[in-house]
Tab-separated table of N, CA and C in Angstrom:
chain	number	residue	atom	x	y	z
I	209	ARG	N	0.817	-1.192	0.000
I	209	ARG	CA	0.000	0.000	0.000
I	209	ARG	C	0.863	1.259	0.000
I	210	LEU	N	1.878	1.241	0.802
I	210	LEU	CA	2.783	2.378	0.875
I	210	LEU	C	3.503	2.560	-0.462
I	211	PHE	N	3.871	1.432	-1.069
I	211	PHE	CA	4.524	1.491	-2.381
I	211	PHE	C	3.601	2.125	-3.415
I	212	ALA	N	2.326	1.762	-3.390
I	212	ALA	CA	1.360	2.317	-4.341
I	212	ALA	C	1.218	3.820	-4.142
I	213	ALA	N	1.216	4.257	-2.916
I	213	ALA	CA	1.104	5.691	-2.633
I	213	ALA	C	2.334	6.433	-3.146
I	214	HIS	N	3.513	5.873	-2.918
I	214	HIS	CA	4.742	6.491	-3.411
I	214	HIS	C	4.773	6.507	-4.938
I	215	LEU	N	4.337	5.428	-5.542
I	215	LEU	CA	4.284	5.355	-6.998
I	215	LEU	C	3.326	6.396	-7.553
I	216	LEU	N	2.166	6.548	-6.916
I	216	LEU	CA	1.192	7.543	-7.362
I	216	LEU	C	1.767	8.951	-7.239
I	217	LEU	N	2.408	9.248	-6.136
I	217	LEU	CA	3.021	10.566	-5.962
I	217	LEU	C	4.114	10.799	-7.007
I	218	PHE	N	4.891	9.778	-7.272
I	218	PHE	CA	5.947	9.890	-8.287
I	218	PHE	C	5.347	10.179	-9.659
I	219	LEU	N	4.299	9.441	-10.034
I	219	LEU	CA	3.670	9.640	-11.336
I	219	LEU	C	3.035	11.020	-11.463
I	220	VAL	N	2.408	11.506	-10.405
I	220	VAL	CA	1.820	12.843	-10.427
I	220	VAL	C	2.914	13.886	-10.593
I	221	ASP	N	4.017	13.709	-9.879
I	221	ASP	CA	5.127	14.649	-9.995
I	221	ASP	C	5.712	14.639	-11.409
I	222	GLN	N	5.846	13.445	-11.989
I	222	GLN	CA	6.378	13.341	-13.351
I	222	GLN	C	5.432	13.978	-14.367
I	223	SER	N	4.128	13.806	-14.181
I	223	SER	CA	3.182	14.409	-15.125
I	223	SER	C	3.223	15.929	-15.033
I	224	ARG	N	3.435	16.461	-13.847
I	224	ARG	CA	3.571	17.925	-13.715
I	224	ARG	C	4.818	18.418	-14.438
I	225	LYS	N	5.915	17.680	-14.288
I	225	LYS	CA	7.144	18.061	-14.979
I	225	LYS	C	6.958	17.971	-16.486
I	226	ASN	N	6.307	16.902	-16.957
I	226	ASN	CA	6.084	16.741	-18.389
I	226	ASN	C	5.164	17.815	-18.939
I	227	SER	N	4.145	18.205	-18.183
I	227	SER	CA	3.242	19.247	-18.672
I	227	SER	C	3.968	20.589	-18.740
I	228	LYS	N	4.871	20.839	-17.801
I	228	LYS	CA	5.658	22.074	-17.873
I	228	LYS	C	6.586	22.038	-19.078
I	229	THR	N	7.175	20.882	-19.328
I	229	THR	CA	8.054	20.740	-20.486
I	229	THR	C	7.274	20.923	-21.770
I	230	MET	N	6.096	20.343	-21.866
I	230	MET	CA	5.268	20.463	-23.062
I	230	MET	C	4.833	21.912	-23.256
I	231	ALA	N	4.463	22.583	-22.178
I	231	ALA	CA	4.082	23.990	-22.285
I	231	ALA	C	5.269	24.814	-22.755
I	232	SER	N	6.449	24.479	-22.301
I	232	SER	CA	7.649	25.189	-22.725
I	232	SER	C	7.909	24.984	-24.207
I	233	ILE	N	7.713	23.762	-24.694
I	233	ILE	CA	7.916	23.472	-26.116
I	233	ILE	C	6.904	24.233	-26.958
I	234	ILE	N	5.654	24.222	-26.537
I	234	ILE	CA	4.611	24.943	-27.283
I	234	ILE	C	4.897	26.434	-27.280
I	235	GLU	N	5.330	26.946	-26.155
I	235	GLU	CA	5.651	28.373	-26.071
I	235	GLU	C	6.799	28.731	-27.010
I	236	LYS	N	7.796	27.866	-27.087
I	236	LYS	CA	8.908	28.117	-28.005
I	236	LYS	C	8.444	28.105	-29.456
I	237	MET	N	7.543	27.174	-29.789
I	237	MET	CA	7.106	27.031	-31.167
I	237	MET	C	6.224	28.191	-31.622
I	238	ILE	N	5.648	28.920	-30.686
I	238	ILE	CA	4.790	30.054	-31.029
I	238	ILE	C	5.622	31.292	-31.361
I	239	THR	N	6.746	31.437	-30.720
I	239	THR	CA	7.528	32.668	-30.888
I	239	THR	C	8.334	32.645	-32.183
I	240	PRO	N	8.373	33.771	-32.919
I	240	PRO	CA	9.138	33.843	-34.165
I	240	PRO	C	10.646	33.731	-33.959
I	241	SER	N	11.127	34.142	-32.803
I	241	SER	CA	12.568	34.077	-32.559
I	241	SER	C	13.059	32.618	-32.564
I	242	PHE	N	12.208	31.691	-32.167
I	242	PHE	CA	12.561	30.273	-32.194
I	242	PHE	C	12.902	29.846	-33.617
I	243	TYR	N	12.066	30.256	-34.569
I	243	TYR	CA	12.289	29.879	-35.960
I	243	TYR	C	13.490	30.601	-36.563
I	244	SER	N	13.692	31.836	-36.193
I	244	SER	CA	14.861	32.553	-36.718
I	244	SER	C	16.150	31.956	-36.176
I	245	GLN	N	16.147	31.531	-34.926
I	245	GLN	CA	17.323	30.870	-34.363
I	245	GLN	C	17.587	29.533	-35.055
I	246	LYS	N	16.530	28.773	-35.311
I	246	LYS	CA	16.698	27.491	-36.000
I	246	LYS	C	17.200	27.700	-37.426
I	247	ALA	N	16.673	28.721	-38.109
I	247	ALA	CA	17.107	28.993	-39.484
I	247	ALA	C	18.565	29.430	-39.513
I	248	SER	N	18.960	30.296	-38.588
I	248	SER	CA	20.353	30.744	-38.578
I	248	SER	C	21.287	29.587	-38.232
I	249	GLY	N	20.859	28.708	-37.337
I	249	GLY	CA	21.664	27.523	-37.017
I	249	GLY	C	21.792	26.588	-38.203
I	250	LEU	N	20.699	26.419	-38.954
I	250	LEU	CA	20.720	25.572	-40.139
I	250	LEU	C	21.644	26.163	-41.204
I	251	LEU	N	21.555	27.468	-41.414
I	251	LEU	CA	22.426	28.117	-42.400
I	251	LEU	C	23.900	28.009	-42.005
I	252	ALA	N	24.171	28.167	-40.718
I	252	ALA	CA	25.560	28.074	-40.261
I	252	ALA	C	26.104	26.659	-40.443
I	253	SER	N	25.307	25.654	-40.093
I	253	SER	CA	25.803	24.281	-40.237
I	253	SER	C	25.903	23.881	-41.709
I	254	ALA	N	24.966	24.344	-42.539
I	254	ALA	CA	25.046	24.041	-43.971
I	254	ALA	C	26.265	24.725	-44.586
I	255	GLY	N	26.531	25.947	-44.169
I	255	GLY	CA	27.713	26.649	-44.667
I	255	GLY	C	28.995	25.945	-44.281
I	256	ALA	N	29.058	25.479	-43.037
I	256	ALA	CA	30.258	24.768	-42.587
I	256	ALA	C	30.418	23.436	-43.325
I	257	TYR	N	29.315	22.829	-43.720
I	257	TYR	CA	29.378	21.542	-44.409
I	257	TYR	C	29.723	21.723	-45.888
I	258	TYR	N	29.094	22.697	-46.543
I	258	TYR	CA	29.238	22.820	-47.992
I	258	TYR	C	30.395	23.711	-48.447
I	259	LYS	N	30.841	24.642	-47.632
I	259	LYS	CA	31.889	25.565	-48.062
I	259	LYS	C	33.166	24.844	-48.503
I	260	PRO	N	33.661	23.874	-47.733
I	260	PRO	CA	34.859	23.155	-48.206
I	260	PRO	C	34.613	22.393	-49.508
I	261	MET	N	33.396	21.892	-49.691
I	261	MET	CA	33.087	21.170	-50.922
I	261	MET	C	33.073	22.099	-52.131
I	262	PHE	N	32.505	23.291	-51.951
I	262	PHE	CA	32.505	24.260	-53.046
I	262	PHE	C	33.930	24.667	-53.414
I	263	ARG	N	34.733	24.895	-52.389
I	263	ARG	CA	36.111	25.334	-52.649
I	263	ARG	C	36.941	24.265	-53.336
I	264	SER	N	36.651	22.996	-53.051
I	264	SER	CA	37.419	21.921	-53.676
I	264	SER	C	36.858	21.530	-55.042
I	265	GLY	N	35.709	22.090	-55.410
I	265	GLY	CA	35.128	21.786	-56.714
I	265	GLY	C	34.358	20.475	-56.738
I	266	SER	N	33.872	20.041	-55.599
I	266	SER	CA	33.138	18.786	-55.522
I	266	SER	C	31.772	18.913	-56.198
I	267	VAL	N	31.284	17.819	-56.719
I	267	VAL	CA	29.981	17.794	-57.370
I	267	VAL	C	28.868	17.463	-56.362
I	268	THR	N	29.196	17.092	-55.152
I	268	THR	CA	28.219	16.694	-54.142
I	268	THR	C	27.178	17.774	-53.866
I	269	PRO	N	27.559	19.055	-53.706
I	269	PRO	CA	26.526	20.063	-53.468
I	269	PRO	C	25.518	20.166	-54.617
I	270	LEU	N	25.986	19.988	-55.842
I	270	LEU	CA	25.082	20.026	-56.984
I	270	LEU	C	24.078	18.880	-56.905
I	271	TRP	N	24.548	17.683	-56.589
I	271	TRP	CA	23.652	16.540	-56.480
I	271	TRP	C	22.647	16.733	-55.362
I	272	HIS	N	23.105	17.266	-54.226
I	272	HIS	CA	22.194	17.519	-53.111
I	272	HIS	C	21.137	18.542	-53.501
I	273	PHE	N	21.561	19.615	-54.180
I	273	PHE	CA	20.625	20.652	-54.607
I	273	PHE	C	19.604	20.079	-55.588
I	274	MET	N	20.051	19.256	-56.511
I	274	MET	CA	19.144	18.654	-57.493
I	274	MET	C	18.157	17.712	-56.817
I	275	ALA	N	18.614	16.930	-55.871
I	275	ALA	CA	17.730	15.985	-55.185
I	275	ALA	C	16.684	16.728	-54.357
I	276	ILE	N	17.116	17.745	-53.625
I	276	ILE	CA	16.176	18.526	-52.804
I	276	ILE	C	15.158	19.225	-53.694
I	277	THR	N	15.618	19.810	-54.801
I	277	THR	CA	14.709	20.483	-55.726
I	277	THR	C	13.690	19.502	-56.289
I	278	SER	N	14.128	18.318	-56.653
I	278	SER	CA	13.208	17.313	-57.196
I	278	SER	C	12.160	16.910	-56.175
I	279	VAL	N	12.562	16.674	-54.956
I	279	VAL	CA	11.618	16.269	-53.914
I	279	VAL	C	10.603	17.382	-53.651
I	280	VAL	N	11.078	18.608	-53.536
I	280	VAL	CA	10.173	19.730	-53.265
I	280	VAL	C	9.206	19.927	-54.429
I	281	MET	N	9.712	19.886	-55.668
I	281	MET	CA	8.841	20.105	-56.825
I	281	MET	C	7.822	18.976	-56.966
I	282	TYR	N	8.232	17.726	-56.792
I	282	TYR	CA	7.303	16.611	-56.904
I	282	TYR	C	6.213	16.712	-55.839
I	283	THR	N	6.620	17.002	-54.611
I	283	THR	CA	5.651	17.097	-53.520
I	283	THR	C	4.661	18.229	-53.760
I	284	ALA	N	5.166	19.388	-54.166
I	284	ALA	CA	4.275	20.522	-54.421
I	284	ALA	C	3.354	20.230	-55.598
I	285	ASN	N	3.867	19.634	-56.651
I	285	ASN	CA	3.060	19.320	-57.819
I	285	ASN	C	1.953	18.333	-57.462
I	286	TYR	N	2.284	17.298	-56.722
I	286	TYR	CA	1.284	16.308	-56.357
I	286	TYR	C	0.269	16.890	-55.385
I	287	THR	N	0.748	17.653	-54.419
I	287	THR	CA	-0.138	18.185	-53.395
I	287	THR	C	-1.114	19.207	-53.950
I	288	PHE	N	-0.624	20.122	-54.772
I	288	PHE	CA	-1.464	21.240	-55.193
I	288	PHE	C	-2.055	21.091	-56.584
I	289	HIS	N	-1.570	20.157	-57.382
I	289	HIS	CA	-2.048	20.079	-58.752
I	289	HIS	C	-2.670	18.720	-59.076
I	290	LYS	N	-1.904	17.674	-58.921
I	290	LYS	CA	-2.342	16.369	-59.399
I	290	LYS	C	-3.045	15.522	-58.347
I	291	GLY	N	-2.826	15.781	-57.101
I	291	GLY	CA	-3.342	14.910	-56.048
I	291	GLY	C	-4.832	14.681	-56.119
I	292	LYS	N	-5.610	15.750	-56.197
I	292	LYS	CA	-7.061	15.613	-56.216
I	292	LYS	C	-7.530	14.973	-57.515
I	293	GLY	N	-6.925	15.336	-58.621
I	293	GLY	CA	-7.306	14.754	-59.905
I	293	GLY	C	-7.013	13.278	-59.970
I	294	VAL	N	-5.864	12.880	-59.461
I	294	VAL	CA	-5.484	11.462	-59.464
I	294	VAL	C	-6.450	10.666	-58.584
I	295	GLN	N	-6.757	11.192	-57.405
I	295	GLN	CA	-7.683	10.487	-56.518
I	295	GLN	C	-9.077	10.391	-57.135
I	296	ALA	N	-9.536	11.457	-57.802
I	296	ALA	CA	-10.839	11.427	-58.453
I	296	ALA	C	-10.858	10.392	-59.573
I	297	ALA	N	-9.788	10.330	-60.373
I	297	ALA	CA	-9.716	9.340	-61.454
I	297	ALA	C	-9.703	7.917	-60.896
I	298	ARG	N	-8.984	7.685	-59.817
I	298	ARG	CA	-8.946	6.358	-59.208
I	298	ARG	C	-10.324	5.961	-58.685
I	299	ASN	N	-11.010	6.901	-58.047
I	299	ASN	CA	-12.350	6.603	-57.544
I	299	ASN	C	-13.309	6.310	-58.689
I	300	GLU	N	-13.182	7.057	-59.782
I	300	GLU	CA	-14.031	6.829	-60.949
I	300	GLU	C	-13.762	5.439	-61.551
I	301	GLN	N	-12.505	5.072	-61.667
I	301	GLN	CA	-12.158	3.748	-62.184
I	301	GLN	C	-12.668	2.646	-61.262
I	302	LYS	N	-12.548	2.858	-59.971
I	302	LYS	CA	-13.012	1.864	-59.008
I	302	LYS	C	-14.522	1.670	-59.127
I	303	LEU	N	-15.258	2.773	-59.261
I	303	LEU	CA	-16.706	2.695	-59.411
I	303	LEU	C	-17.076	2.009	-60.724
I	304	ALA	N	-16.380	2.360	-61.805
I	304	ALA	CA	-16.657	1.741	-63.100
I	304	ALA	C	-16.365	0.240	-63.060
I	305	LEU	N	-15.315	-0.151	-62.381
I	305	LEU	CA	-14.977	-1.564	-62.263
I	305	LEU	C	-16.028	-2.312	-61.454
I	306	GLN	N	-16.520	-1.709	-60.392
I	306	GLN	CA	-17.574	-2.331	-59.604
I	306	GLN	C	-18.837	-2.523	-60.442
I	307	GLU	N	-19.209	-1.502	-61.223
I	307	GLU	CA	-20.387	-1.615	-62.098
I	307	GLU	C	-20.172	-2.714	-63.143
I	308	TYR	N	-18.991	-2.800	-63.696
I	308	TYR	CA	-18.679	-3.829	-64.688
I	308	TYR	C	-18.821	-5.217	-64.079
I	309	TYR	N	-18.268	-5.396	-62.867
I	309	TYR	CA	-18.346	-6.695	-62.215
I	309	TYR	C	-19.789	-7.067	-61.878
I	310	GLU	N	-20.609	-6.081	-61.532
I	310	GLU	CA	-22.017	-6.354	-61.243
I	310	GLU	C	-22.737	-6.855	-62.493
I	311	LYS	N	-22.413	-6.276	-63.659
I	311	LYS	CA	-23.076	-6.651	-64.904
I	311	LYS	C	-22.526	-7.964	-65.479
I	312	HIS	N	-21.214	-8.145	-65.433
I	312	HIS	CA	-20.574	-9.252	-66.142
I	312	HIS	C	-20.008	-10.332	-65.224
I	313	GLY	N	-20.044	-10.130	-63.963
I	313	GLY	CA	-19.462	-11.093	-63.049
I	313	GLY	C	-17.978	-10.863	-62.869
I	314	HIS	N	-17.456	-11.481	-61.860
I	314	HIS	CA	-16.039	-11.280	-61.526
I	314	HIS	C	-15.317	-12.609	-61.639
I	315	SER	N	-14.343	-12.653	-62.528
I	315	SER	CA	-13.524	-13.855	-62.629
I	315	SER	C	-12.063	-13.463	-62.603
I	316	GLY	N	-11.214	-14.399	-62.380
I	316	GLY	CA	-9.792	-14.121	-62.314
I	316	GLY	C	-9.154	-13.879	-63.666
I	317	HIS	N	-9.879	-14.227	-64.742
I	317	HIS	CA	-9.317	-14.089	-66.082
I	317	HIS	C	-10.094	-13.040	-66.853
I	318	HIS	N	-9.487	-12.536	-67.928
I	318	HIS	CA	-10.156	-11.506	-68.735
I	318	HIS	C	-11.102	-12.109	-69.710
């Protein structure tokens, strides 16, 4: 019984600490200075990583830039342009296939 009471007190204390930590994280994420600090840190680390490569004439930064550009462009294109159209076409095909199977039956062969 005493152990259960100590365990309960421990868990309550931990939840208070976690809620304070979570509130601190949310508070940081709301402030613009948090993002500016993260951006400046990212720029500094990227500069430290890529500057020697640029000076030595390495092709690695070009490949990284091309890969990042491709991922961003594909994601934006699918999200804002093709995503809804592709899903609508798939739903239309699925409905047409269901209607076909209702009329002609469903077999494993064509």
